[in-house]
């Protein structure tokens, strides 16, 4: 092989592995070129909003609801997205196509854009738009039958009055630091089996009511009824949560309602499960409490996935593997 053809071959290999192709501010570029400006306030201040969206069978699951939430969150932070919702969906379709994605996950971000080193968002004239379409597998398939172990975070969820958790902003430090509580405990306990890793937390609000996980909504099942905290508890209004309440529960003829509950009520529940675009529907089998990083109590909720969680998850899978994946 000549030197030129070797370098051409090397370049082709690089291009094939330099994936996914990513939308960054109007261009689709390979992963290694998908960069943002260091003056973007999304980076400097976590100033921006985002979505995590599933792709099933080439369709964008609940595309309209995700885009509606993105624009509503942007409005709440006085961020004018310079393109239409239709164009925002089109960008996602282009990324799906460019990466030949059939089943996967989209991370869609709108940043405040480039500005000065000061906080003033009005000095950032052009919002940044990024769309990453890739694969995601949060948990191994067995975990869905076995259920997860989770930790109760001692750090409360940010109160609505400070920063409404309904705003899916690029600032996730409240959630990240809560999640670190679980990770640190897992390390302390010397857990090495990935299935037993403590990777999720349950966050309470400052009044002691249960809110949600670090990246998912929470449900309990009591006496055959499915219950989830209302948005006034201080939660993200999850699209999977909405799907469980308005489609899966009615389909399975399972009563569902929004109601606040305390940690004690959660520990008394027959079943507990989490929902999210990335996690989908996953059972919680055990809940750990801690003080200063030391586990003080371990509560078994159920042995593996409970029957109602299993029914809802099965209906969920039926829909997302069908020819009628809903994009509305
Ligand atoms: N709560 C939080 C804090 C989240 O980050 C997420 C994931 N987006 C959820 C709940 C679940 O929301 P959805 O079902 O829309 O993914």
PDB file of C-alpha atoms and ligand atoms in Angstrom, residues 66 69 157 168 172 175 212-217 236 238-240 275-277, ligand 1:
ATOM      1  CA  UNK A  66     -41.237  16.743  24.047  1.00  0.00           C
ATOM      2  CA  UNK A  69     -42.184  20.944  26.846  1.00  0.00           C
ATOM      3  CA  UNK A 157     -35.249  18.710  45.903  1.00  0.00           C
ATOM      4  CA  UNK A 168     -35.890  20.956  32.434  1.00  0.00           C
ATOM      5  CA  UNK A 172     -28.874  19.458  37.070  1.00  0.00           C
ATOM      6  CA  UNK A 175     -30.011  15.961  40.959  1.00  0.00           C
ATOM      7  CA  UNK A 212     -38.957  12.027  42.102  1.00  0.00           C
ATOM      8  CA  UNK A 213     -35.685  10.341  41.227  1.00  0.00           C
ATOM      9  CA  UNK A 214     -32.637  12.193  39.909  1.00  0.00           C
ATOM     10  CA  UNK A 215     -33.741  11.536  36.336  1.00  0.00           C
ATOM     11  CA  UNK A 216     -37.119   9.825  36.601  1.00  0.00           C
ATOM     12  CA  UNK A 217     -40.582  10.173  38.093  1.00  0.00           C
ATOM     13  CA  UNK A 236     -40.497  17.413  36.320  1.00  0.00           C
ATOM     14  CA  UNK A 238     -42.432  13.598  32.861  1.00  0.00           C
ATOM     15  CA  UNK A 239     -43.739  12.500  29.499  1.00  0.00           C
ATOM     16  CA  UNK A 240     -43.421   8.820  30.441  1.00  0.00           C
ATOM     17  CA  UNK A 275     -40.435   6.170  34.850  1.00  0.00           C
ATOM     18  CA  UNK A 276     -38.435   8.200  32.362  1.00  0.00           C
ATOM     19  CA  UNK A 277     -37.578   8.375  28.678  1.00  0.00           C
TER      20      UNK A 277
HETATM   21  N1  LIG B   1     -37.613  13.765  36.419  1.00  0.00           N
HETATM   22  C1  LIG B   1     -36.407  14.228  36.070  1.00  0.00           C
HETATM   23  C2  LIG B   1     -35.668  15.078  37.019  1.00  0.00           C
HETATM   24  C3  LIG B   1     -35.863  13.911  34.814  1.00  0.00           C
HETATM   25  O1  LIG B   1     -34.662  14.367  34.462  1.00  0.00           O
HETATM   26  C4  LIG B   1     -36.592  13.081  33.937  1.00  0.00           C
HETATM   27  C5  LIG B   1     -36.006  12.681  32.601  1.00  0.00           C
HETATM   28  N2  LIG B   1     -36.209  13.621  31.630  1.00  0.00           N
HETATM   29  C6  LIG B   1     -37.854  12.630  34.338  1.00  0.00           C
HETATM   30  C7  LIG B   1     -38.338  12.993  35.579  1.00  0.00           C
HETATM   31  C8  LIG B   1     -38.695  11.786  33.425  1.00  0.00           C
HETATM   32  O2  LIG B   1     -39.225  12.565  32.393  1.00  0.00           O
HETATM   33  P1  LIG B   1     -39.570  11.954  30.970  1.00  0.00           P
HETATM   34  O3  LIG B   1     -40.515  10.828  31.201  1.00  0.00           O
HETATM   35  O4  LIG B   1     -40.186  13.084  30.232  1.00  0.00           O
HETATM   36  O5  LIG B   1     -38.288  11.495  30.369  1.00  0.00           O
END
